[in-house]
Tab-separated table of C-alpha atoms in Angstrom:
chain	number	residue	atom	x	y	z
A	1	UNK	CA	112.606	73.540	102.822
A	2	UNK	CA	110.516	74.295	106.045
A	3	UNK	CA	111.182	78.628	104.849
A	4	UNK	CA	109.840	77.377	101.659
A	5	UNK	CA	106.367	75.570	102.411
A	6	UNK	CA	105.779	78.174	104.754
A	7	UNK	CA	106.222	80.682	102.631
A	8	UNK	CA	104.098	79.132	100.309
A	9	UNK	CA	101.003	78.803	103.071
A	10	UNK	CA	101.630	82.336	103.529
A	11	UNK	CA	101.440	83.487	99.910
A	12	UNK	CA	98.496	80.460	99.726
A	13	UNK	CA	96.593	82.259	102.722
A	14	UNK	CA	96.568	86.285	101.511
A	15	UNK	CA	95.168	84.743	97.882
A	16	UNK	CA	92.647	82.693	99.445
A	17	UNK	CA	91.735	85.996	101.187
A	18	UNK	CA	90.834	87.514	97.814
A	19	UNK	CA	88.787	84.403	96.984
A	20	UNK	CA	85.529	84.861	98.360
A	21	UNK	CA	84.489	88.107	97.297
A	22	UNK	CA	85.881	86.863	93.235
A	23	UNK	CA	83.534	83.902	93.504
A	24	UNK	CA	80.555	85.258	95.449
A	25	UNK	CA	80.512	88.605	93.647
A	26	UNK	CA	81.150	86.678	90.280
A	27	UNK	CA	78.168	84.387	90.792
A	28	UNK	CA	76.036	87.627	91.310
A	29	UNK	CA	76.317	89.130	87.828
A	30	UNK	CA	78.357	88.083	85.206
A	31	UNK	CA	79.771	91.549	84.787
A	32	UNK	CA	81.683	90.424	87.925
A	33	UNK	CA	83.383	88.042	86.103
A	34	UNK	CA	85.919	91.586	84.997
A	35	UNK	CA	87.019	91.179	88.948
A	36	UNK	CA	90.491	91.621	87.650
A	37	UNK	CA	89.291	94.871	85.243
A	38	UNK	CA	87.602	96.190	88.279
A	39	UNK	CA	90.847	95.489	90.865
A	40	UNK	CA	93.401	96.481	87.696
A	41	UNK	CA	94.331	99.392	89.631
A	42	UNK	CA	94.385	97.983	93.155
A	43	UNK	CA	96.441	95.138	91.779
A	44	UNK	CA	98.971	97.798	89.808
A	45	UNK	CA	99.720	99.092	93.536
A	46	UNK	CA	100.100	96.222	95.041
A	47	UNK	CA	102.573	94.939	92.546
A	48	UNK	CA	104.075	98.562	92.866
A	49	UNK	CA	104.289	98.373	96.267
A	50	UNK	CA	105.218	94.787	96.066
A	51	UNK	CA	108.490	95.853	94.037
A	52	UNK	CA	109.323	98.542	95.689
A	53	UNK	CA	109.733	95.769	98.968
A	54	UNK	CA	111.505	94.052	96.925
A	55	UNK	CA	114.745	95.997	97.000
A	56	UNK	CA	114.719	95.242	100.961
A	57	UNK	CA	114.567	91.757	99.942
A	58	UNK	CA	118.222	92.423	98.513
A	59	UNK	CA	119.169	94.759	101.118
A	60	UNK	CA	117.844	93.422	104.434
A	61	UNK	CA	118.404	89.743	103.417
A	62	UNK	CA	122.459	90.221	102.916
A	63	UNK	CA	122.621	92.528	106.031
A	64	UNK	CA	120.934	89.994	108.255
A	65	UNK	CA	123.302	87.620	106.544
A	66	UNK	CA	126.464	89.775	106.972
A	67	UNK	CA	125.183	90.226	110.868
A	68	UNK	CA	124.460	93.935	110.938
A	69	UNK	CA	120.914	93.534	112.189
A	70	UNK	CA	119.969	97.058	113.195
A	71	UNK	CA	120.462	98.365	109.304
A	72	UNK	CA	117.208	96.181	109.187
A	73	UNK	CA	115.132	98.570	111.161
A	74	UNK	CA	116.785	101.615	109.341
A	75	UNK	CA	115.819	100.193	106.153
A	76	UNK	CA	112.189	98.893	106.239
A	77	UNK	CA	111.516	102.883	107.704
A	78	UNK	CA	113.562	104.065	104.751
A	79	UNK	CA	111.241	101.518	102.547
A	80	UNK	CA	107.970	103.665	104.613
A	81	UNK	CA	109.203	106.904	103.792
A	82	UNK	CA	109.190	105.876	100.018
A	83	UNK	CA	105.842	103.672	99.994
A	84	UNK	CA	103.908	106.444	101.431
A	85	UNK	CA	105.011	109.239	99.240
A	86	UNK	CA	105.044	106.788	96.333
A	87	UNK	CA	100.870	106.012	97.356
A	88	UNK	CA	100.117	109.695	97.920
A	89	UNK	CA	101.348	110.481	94.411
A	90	UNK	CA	99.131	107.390	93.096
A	91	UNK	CA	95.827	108.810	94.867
A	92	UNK	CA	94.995	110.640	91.744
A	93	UNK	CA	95.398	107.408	89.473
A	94	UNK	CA	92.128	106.182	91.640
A	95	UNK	CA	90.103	109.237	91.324
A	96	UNK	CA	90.573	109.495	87.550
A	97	UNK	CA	90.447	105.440	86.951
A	98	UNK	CA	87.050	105.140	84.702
A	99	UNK	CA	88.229	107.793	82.176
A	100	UNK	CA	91.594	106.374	81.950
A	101	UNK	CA	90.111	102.683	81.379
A	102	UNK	CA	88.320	104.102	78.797
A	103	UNK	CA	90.990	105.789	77.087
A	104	UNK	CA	92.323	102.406	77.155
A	105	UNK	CA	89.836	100.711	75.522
A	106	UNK	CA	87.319	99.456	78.445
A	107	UNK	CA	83.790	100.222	78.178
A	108	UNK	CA	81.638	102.478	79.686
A	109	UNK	CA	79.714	99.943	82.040
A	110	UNK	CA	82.669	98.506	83.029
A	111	UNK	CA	84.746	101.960	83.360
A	112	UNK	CA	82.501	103.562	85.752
A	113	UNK	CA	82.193	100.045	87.999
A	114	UNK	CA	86.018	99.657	88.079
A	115	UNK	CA	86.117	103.320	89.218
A	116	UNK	CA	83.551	103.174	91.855
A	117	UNK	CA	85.253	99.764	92.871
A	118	UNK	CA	89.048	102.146	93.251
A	119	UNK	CA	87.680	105.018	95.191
A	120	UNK	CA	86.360	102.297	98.114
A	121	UNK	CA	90.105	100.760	98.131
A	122	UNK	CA	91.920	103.696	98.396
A	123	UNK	CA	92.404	102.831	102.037
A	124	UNK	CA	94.300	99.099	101.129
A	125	UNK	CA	96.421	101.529	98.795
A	126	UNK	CA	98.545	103.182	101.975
A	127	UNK	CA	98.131	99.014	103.669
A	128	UNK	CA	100.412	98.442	100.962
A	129	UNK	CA	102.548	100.646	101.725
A	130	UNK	CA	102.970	99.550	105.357
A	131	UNK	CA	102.706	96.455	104.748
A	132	UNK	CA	105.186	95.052	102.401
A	133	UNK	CA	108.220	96.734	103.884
A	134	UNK	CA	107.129	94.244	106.943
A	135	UNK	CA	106.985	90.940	105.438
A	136	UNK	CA	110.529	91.863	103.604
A	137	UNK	CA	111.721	93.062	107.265
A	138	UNK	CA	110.614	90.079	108.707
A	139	UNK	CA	111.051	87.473	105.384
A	140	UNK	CA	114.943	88.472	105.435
A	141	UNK	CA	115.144	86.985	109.105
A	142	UNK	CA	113.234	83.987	108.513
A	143	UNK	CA	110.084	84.694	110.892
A	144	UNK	CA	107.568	83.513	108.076
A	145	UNK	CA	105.360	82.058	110.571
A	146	UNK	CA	104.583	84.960	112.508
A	147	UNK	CA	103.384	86.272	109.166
A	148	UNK	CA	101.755	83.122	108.658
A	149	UNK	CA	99.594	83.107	111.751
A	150	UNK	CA	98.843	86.456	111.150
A	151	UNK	CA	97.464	86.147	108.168
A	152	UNK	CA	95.759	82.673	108.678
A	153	UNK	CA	93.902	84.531	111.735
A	154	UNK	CA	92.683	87.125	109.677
A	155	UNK	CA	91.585	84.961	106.806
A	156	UNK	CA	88.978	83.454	109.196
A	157	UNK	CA	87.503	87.228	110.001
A	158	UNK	CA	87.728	87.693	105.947
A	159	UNK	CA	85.596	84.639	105.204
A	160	UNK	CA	83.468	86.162	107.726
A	161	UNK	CA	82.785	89.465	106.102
A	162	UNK	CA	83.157	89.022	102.926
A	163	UNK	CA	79.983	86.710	103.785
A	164	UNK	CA	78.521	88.895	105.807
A	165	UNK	CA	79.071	91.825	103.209
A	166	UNK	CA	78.745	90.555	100.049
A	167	UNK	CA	75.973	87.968	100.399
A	168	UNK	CA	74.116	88.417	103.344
A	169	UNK	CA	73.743	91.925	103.227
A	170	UNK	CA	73.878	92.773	99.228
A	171	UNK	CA	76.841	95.601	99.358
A	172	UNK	CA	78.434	93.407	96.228
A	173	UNK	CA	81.764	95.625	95.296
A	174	UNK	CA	81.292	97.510	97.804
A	175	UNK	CA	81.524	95.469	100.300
A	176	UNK	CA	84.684	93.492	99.207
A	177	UNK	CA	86.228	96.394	98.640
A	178	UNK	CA	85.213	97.215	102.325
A	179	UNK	CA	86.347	93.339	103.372
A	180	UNK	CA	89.847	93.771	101.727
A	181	UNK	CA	90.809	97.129	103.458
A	182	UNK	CA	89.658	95.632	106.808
A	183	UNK	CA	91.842	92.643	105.823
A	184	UNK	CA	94.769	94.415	105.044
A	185	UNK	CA	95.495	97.011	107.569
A	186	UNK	CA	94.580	93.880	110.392
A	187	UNK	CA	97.667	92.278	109.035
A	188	UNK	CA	99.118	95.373	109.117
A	189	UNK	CA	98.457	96.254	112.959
A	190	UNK	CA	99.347	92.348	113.463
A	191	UNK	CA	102.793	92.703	112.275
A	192	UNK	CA	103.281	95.503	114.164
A	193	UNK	CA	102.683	94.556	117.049
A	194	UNK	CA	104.236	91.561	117.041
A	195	UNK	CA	107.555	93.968	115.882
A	196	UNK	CA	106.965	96.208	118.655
A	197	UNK	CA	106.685	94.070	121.683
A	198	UNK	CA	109.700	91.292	120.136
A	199	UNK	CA	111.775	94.218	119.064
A	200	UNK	CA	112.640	91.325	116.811
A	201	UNK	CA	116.179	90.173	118.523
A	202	UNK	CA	117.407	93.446	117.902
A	203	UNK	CA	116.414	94.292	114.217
A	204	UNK	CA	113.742	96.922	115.676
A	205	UNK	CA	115.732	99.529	117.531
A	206	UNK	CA	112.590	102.295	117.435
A	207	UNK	CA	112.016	105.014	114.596
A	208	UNK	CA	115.229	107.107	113.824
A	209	UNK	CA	115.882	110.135	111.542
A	210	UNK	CA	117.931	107.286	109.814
A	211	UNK	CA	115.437	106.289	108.099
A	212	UNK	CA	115.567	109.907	105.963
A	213	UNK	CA	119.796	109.658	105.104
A	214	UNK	CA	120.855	108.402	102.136
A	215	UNK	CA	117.515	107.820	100.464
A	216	UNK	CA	118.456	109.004	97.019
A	217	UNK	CA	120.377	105.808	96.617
A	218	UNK	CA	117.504	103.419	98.388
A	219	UNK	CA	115.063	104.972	95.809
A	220	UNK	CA	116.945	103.847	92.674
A	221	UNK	CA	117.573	100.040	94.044
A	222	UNK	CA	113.517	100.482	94.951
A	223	UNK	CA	112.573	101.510	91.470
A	224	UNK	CA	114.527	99.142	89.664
A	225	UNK	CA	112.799	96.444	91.672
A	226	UNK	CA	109.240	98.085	90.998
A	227	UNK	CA	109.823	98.253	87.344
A	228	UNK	CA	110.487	94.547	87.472
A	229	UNK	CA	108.104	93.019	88.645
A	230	UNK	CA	105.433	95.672	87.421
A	231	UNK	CA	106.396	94.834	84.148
A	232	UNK	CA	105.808	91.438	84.923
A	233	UNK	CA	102.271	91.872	86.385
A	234	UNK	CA	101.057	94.277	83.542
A	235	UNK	CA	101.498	92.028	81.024
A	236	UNK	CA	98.935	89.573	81.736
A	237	UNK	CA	96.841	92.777	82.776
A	238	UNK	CA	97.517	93.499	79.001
A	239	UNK	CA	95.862	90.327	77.865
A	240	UNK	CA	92.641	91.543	79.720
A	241	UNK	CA	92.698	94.794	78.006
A	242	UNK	CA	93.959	93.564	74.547
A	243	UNK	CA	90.832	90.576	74.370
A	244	UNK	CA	88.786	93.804	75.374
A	245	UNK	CA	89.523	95.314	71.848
A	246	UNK	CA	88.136	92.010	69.886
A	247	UNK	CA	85.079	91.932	68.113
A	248	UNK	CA	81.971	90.732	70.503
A	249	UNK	CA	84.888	90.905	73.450
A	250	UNK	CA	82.262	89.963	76.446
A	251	UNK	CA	82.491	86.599	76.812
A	252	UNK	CA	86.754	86.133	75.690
A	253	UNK	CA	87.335	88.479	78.349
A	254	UNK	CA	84.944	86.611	81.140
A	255	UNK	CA	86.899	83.493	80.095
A	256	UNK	CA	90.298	85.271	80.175
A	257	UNK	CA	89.442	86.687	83.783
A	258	UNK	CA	88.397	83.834	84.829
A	259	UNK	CA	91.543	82.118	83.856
A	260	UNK	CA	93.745	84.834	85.542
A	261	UNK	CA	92.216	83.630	88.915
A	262	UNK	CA	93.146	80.470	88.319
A	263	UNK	CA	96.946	81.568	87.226
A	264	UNK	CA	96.532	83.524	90.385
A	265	UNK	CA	95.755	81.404	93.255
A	266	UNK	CA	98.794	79.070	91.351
A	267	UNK	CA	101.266	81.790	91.291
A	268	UNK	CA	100.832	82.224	95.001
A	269	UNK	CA	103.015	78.488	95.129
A	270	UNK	CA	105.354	80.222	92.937
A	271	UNK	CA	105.545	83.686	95.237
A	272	UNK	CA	105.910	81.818	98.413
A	273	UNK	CA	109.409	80.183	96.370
A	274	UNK	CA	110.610	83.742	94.914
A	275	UNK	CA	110.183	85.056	98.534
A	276	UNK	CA	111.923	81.685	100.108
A	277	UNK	CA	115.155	81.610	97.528
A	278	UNK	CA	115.532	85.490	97.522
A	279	UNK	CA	115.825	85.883	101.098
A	280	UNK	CA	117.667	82.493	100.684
A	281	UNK	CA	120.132	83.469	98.422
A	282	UNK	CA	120.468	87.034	99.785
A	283	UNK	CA	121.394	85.723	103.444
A	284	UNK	CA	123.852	83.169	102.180
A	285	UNK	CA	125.391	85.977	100.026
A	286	UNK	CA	125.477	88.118	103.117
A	287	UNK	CA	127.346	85.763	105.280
A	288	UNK	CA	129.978	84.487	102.054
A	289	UNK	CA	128.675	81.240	101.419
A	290	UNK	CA	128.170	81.382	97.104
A	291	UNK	CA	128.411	77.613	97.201
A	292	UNK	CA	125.109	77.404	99.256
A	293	UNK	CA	123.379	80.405	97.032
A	294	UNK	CA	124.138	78.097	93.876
A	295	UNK	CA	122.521	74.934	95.791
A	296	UNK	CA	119.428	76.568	97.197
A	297	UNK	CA	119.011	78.018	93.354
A	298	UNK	CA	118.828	73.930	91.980
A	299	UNK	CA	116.923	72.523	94.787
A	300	UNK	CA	114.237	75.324	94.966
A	301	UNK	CA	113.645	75.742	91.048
A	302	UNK	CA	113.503	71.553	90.648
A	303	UNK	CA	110.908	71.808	93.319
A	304	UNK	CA	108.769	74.400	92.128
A	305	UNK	CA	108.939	72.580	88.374
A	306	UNK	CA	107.671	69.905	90.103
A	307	UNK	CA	105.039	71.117	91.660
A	308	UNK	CA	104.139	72.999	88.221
A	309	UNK	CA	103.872	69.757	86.805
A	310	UNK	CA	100.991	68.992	89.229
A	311	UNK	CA	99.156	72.384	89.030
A	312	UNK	CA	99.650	71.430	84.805
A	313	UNK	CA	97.652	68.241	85.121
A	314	UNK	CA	94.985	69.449	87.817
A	315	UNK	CA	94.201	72.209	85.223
A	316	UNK	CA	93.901	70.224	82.702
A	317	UNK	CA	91.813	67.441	84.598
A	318	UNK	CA	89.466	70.209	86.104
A	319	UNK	CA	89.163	72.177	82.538
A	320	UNK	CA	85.434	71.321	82.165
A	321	UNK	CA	84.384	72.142	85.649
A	322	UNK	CA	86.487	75.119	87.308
A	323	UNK	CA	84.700	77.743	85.324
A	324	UNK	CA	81.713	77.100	87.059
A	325	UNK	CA	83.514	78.731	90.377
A	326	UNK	CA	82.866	81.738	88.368
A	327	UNK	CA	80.191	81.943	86.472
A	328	UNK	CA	76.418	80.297	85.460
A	329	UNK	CA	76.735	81.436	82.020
A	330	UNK	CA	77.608	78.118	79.858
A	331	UNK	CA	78.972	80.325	76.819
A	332	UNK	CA	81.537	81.836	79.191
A	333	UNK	CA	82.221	78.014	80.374
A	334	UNK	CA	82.795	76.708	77.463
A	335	UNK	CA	85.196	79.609	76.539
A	336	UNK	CA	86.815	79.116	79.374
A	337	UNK	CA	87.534	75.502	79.143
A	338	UNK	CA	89.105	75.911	74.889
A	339	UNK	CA	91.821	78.558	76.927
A	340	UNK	CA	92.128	75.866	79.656
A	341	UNK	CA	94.940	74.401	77.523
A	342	UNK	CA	96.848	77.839	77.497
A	343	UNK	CA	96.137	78.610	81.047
A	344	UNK	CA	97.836	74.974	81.868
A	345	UNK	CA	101.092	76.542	79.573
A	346	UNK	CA	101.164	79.434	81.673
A	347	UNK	CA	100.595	77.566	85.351
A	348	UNK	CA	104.121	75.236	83.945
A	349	UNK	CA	105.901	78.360	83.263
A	350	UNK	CA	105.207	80.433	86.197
A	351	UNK	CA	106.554	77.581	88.125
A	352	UNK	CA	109.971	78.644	87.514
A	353	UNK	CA	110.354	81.991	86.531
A	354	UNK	CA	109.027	83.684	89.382
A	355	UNK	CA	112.017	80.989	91.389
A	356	UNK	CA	114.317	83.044	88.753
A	357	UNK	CA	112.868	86.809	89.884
A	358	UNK	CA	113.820	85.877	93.207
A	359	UNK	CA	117.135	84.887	92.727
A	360	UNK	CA	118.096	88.220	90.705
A	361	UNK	CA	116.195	90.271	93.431
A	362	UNK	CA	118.072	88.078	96.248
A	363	UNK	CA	121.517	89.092	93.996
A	364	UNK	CA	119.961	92.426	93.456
A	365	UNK	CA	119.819	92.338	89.648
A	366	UNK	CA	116.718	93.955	89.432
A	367	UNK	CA	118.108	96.533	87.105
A	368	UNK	CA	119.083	93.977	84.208
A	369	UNK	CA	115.982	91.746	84.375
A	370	UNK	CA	113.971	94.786	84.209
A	371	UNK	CA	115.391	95.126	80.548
A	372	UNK	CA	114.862	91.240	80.182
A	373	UNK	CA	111.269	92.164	80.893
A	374	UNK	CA	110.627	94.940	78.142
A	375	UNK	CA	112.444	92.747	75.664
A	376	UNK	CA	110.932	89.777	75.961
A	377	UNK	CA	107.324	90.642	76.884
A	378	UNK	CA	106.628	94.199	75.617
A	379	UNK	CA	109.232	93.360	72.105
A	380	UNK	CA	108.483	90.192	71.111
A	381	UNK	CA	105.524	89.051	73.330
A	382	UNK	CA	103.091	91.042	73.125
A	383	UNK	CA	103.344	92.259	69.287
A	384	UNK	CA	103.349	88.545	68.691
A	385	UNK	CA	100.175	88.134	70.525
A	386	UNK	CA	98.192	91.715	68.827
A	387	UNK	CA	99.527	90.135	65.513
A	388	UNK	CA	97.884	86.501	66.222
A	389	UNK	CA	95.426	87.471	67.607
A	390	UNK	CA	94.394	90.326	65.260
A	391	UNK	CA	96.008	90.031	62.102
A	392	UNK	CA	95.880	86.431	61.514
A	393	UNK	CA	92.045	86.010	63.538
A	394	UNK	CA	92.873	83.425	66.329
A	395	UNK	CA	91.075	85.660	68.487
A	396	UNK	CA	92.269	85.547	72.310
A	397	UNK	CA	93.825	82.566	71.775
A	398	UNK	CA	96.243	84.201	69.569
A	399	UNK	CA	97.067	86.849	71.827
A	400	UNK	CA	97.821	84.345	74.922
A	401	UNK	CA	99.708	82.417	72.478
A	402	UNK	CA	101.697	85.609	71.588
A	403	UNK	CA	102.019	86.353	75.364
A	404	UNK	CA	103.050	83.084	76.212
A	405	UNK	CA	106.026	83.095	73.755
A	406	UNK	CA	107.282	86.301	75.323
A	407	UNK	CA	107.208	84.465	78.923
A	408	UNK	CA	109.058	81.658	77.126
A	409	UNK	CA	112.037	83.547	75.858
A	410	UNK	CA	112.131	85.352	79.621
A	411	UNK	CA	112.720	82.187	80.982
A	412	UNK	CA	114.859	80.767	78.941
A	413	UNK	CA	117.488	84.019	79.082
A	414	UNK	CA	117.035	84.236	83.261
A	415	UNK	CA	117.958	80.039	82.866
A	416	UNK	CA	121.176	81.265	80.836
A	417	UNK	CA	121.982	84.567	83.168
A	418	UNK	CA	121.688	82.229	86.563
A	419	UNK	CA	123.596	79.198	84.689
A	420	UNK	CA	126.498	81.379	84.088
A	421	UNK	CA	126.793	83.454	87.135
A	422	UNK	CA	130.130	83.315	89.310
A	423	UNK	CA	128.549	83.361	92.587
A	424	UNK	CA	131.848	83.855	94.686
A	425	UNK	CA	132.086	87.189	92.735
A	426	UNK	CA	128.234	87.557	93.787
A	427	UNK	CA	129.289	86.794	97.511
A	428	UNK	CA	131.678	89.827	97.193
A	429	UNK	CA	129.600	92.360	96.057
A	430	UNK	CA	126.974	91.444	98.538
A	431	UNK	CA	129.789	92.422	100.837
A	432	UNK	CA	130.580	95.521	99.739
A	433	UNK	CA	126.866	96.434	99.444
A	434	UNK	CA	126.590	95.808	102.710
A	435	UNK	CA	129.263	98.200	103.782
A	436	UNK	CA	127.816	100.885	101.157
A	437	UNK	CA	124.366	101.343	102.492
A	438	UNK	CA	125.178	100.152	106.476
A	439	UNK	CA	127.765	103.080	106.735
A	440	UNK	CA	125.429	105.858	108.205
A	441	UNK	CA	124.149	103.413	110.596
A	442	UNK	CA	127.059	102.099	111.637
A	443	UNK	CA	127.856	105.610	112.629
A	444	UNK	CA	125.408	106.074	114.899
């Protein structure tokens, strides 16, 4: 339970990073309030880059739990080589971002902010890429806290800036987008260091040509993982860009934004549990031991619910004064505070199912909950919401509603999948995975 809370503060400390600038730049102009519009993009890579991590989750956590802690090294380069390439291809994306949102249904205003706002973070996009590779590296050997006092250190300089920045000196986007880069590639150079000078009992060896064999192979296992858990993100992008296309859409979107933050700084609890029972389950795996996979699975998921529970009721209890975080306007308030209901629905079910992604990315499932994902939210949850919302007028309540149903039937099919699993046969393909992708290293 210690690698879970502290995975938790981690997860707690990088989205309390990202706080200031939403709530200072939000309380300058309400057109602020489209943060997560504006950082759509930014947020897309991360989550790419996020996914892409992931599969080292899988790969690094059984190897360090089979013993073979060199492949660790080998891999997180490996992870580099494909993050890099993978962010260079995704410049582009940033240049071209308002015309895109506006093919998409955004408008103008808010098109050519969220583009100026992607051109200044083109920098975090390649901190991304450096930078997630490292926490799974170091995640899959349990050195959480290094990442924690990493980040809490530069979460003090962030405060700082974004102050500094934003506020004091009037750079507004700008300027968080300025904060955030700084931010990022200091945790980067953090890590790093600490890496370089620890060697990391062994897992660091130095860069190797390794890192370029058999990378056909590491870039399916890394897309599979992408697609998951981009699919995941987009679709409460989607509900951003789907209010967008309502009737009179300014102030439902505000409101949804603003709820997203919320559901954001919450599913940082969640994160820091998918990160604790994937590595978790993953090292047991590793080193043969299905029965403890199976118990860290019931003891972290009751936990999480539990905690849920409490987010639930602090939502609800706070409904009539969070919003004012965010905004002045008492239209958007009150908007926000008739979704608060809906927001509390989603905080209870993010509780568990991110628990659930981590346990298919610490089996390395990624592949089959990736089709989970399209049927559930992109089949049934999101027509259901257009149709709700649209068809039948309930506005964007209707399309949350809609939405929510989608994450519903998710969770209820990765309950089923995880129920049924035989976790000794688990144990034994973690083994052979381990002798699959460890061979070239082994050689040398």
């Amino acid at each position: 339970m210690v690698a879970v809370k502290s995975k938790s503060i981690l997860a707690l400390l990088e989205i309390l990073g990202k706080s200031p600038e939403a709530m200072e730049a939000s309380r300058t102009s309400d057109l602020y309030c489209h943060l997560p519009v504006f950082t759509g993009c930014t947020y897309s890579d991360l989550c790419w880059s996020f996914g892409n991590g992931s599969a080292l989750e899988t790969l690094c956590g059984q190897a360090y739990g089979a013993g073979q802690l060199r492949m660790l090294g080998i891999y997180m380069q490996r992870s580099w080589v494909i993050l890099l390439t993978t962010a260079c291809l995704l410049v582009p994306i940033y240049v071209w971002s308002p015309p895109i949102l506006e093919v998409i249904g955004e408008t103008t205003q808010i098109s050519e902010a969220a583009g100026k706002f992607a051109l200044w973070m083109l920098p975090q996009l390649f901190a991304y890429a450096m930078n997630f590779p490292i926490q799974k590296f170091l995640q899959s050997q349990r050195k959480v806290f290094v990442m924690a006092w990493v980040s809490a250190v530069v979460l003090v300089l962030h405060a700082v800036f974004s102050w500094l920045l934003i506020l004091k000196l009037g750079w507004g986007l700008t300027g968080a987008a300025i904060t955030l880069n700084t931010s990022w590639w200091l945790i980067v150079i953090g890590q790093l260091l600490y890496i370089f000078i620890t060697k990391s009992d062994g897992a660091w060896s130095g860069f190797s040509w390794l890192a370029f064999a058999d990378l056909w192979g590491f870039v399916k296992l890394s897309f599979a993982s992408a697609v998951m858990l981009c699919l995941e993100f987009w679709y409460l992008m989607i509900l951003v860009v789907v209010t967008g296309r309502l009737p009179n859409p300014l102030i439902p979107v505000d409101a949804i934004s603003i709820c997203m933050n919320i559901q954001g700084w919450d599913a940082m609890i969640a994160i820091g549990f998918n990160a604790a029972i994937s590595v978790r389950v993953s090292n047991e795996l590793g080193a043969g031991n299905h029965r403890l996979a199976k118990f860290s699975v019931v003891v972290v998921s009751v936990t999480s619910i539990t905690i849920g529970v409490i987010c639930m009721a602090v939502v609800f209890a706070t409904r009539d004064y969070f919003p004012y975080l965010f905004t002045t306007s008492e239209a958007v308030a009150n908007e926000t505070t008739r979704l608060a209901t809906l927001l509390a629905i989603t905080v209870l079910l993010n509780s568990l199912q991110p628990v659930l992604s981590g346990v298919a990315v610490g089996a390395g499932w990624q592949s089959l909950v990736a089709y989970i994902n399209i049927a559930c939210y992109y089949i049934v949850g999101l027509p259901a919401g257009i149709l709700l919302g649209f068809t039948f007028g309930f506005g964007a309540v209707g399309i949350w509603s809609g939405m929510i149903g989608g994450i519903c039937l998710q969770t209820i099919i990765l309950i089923i999948v995880t129920s049924i699993t035989n976790w000794k046969r688990e144990a034994d393909e973690a083994e052979s995975r381990v002798r699959k992708w460890g061979g070239s290293v082994a050689e040398h």
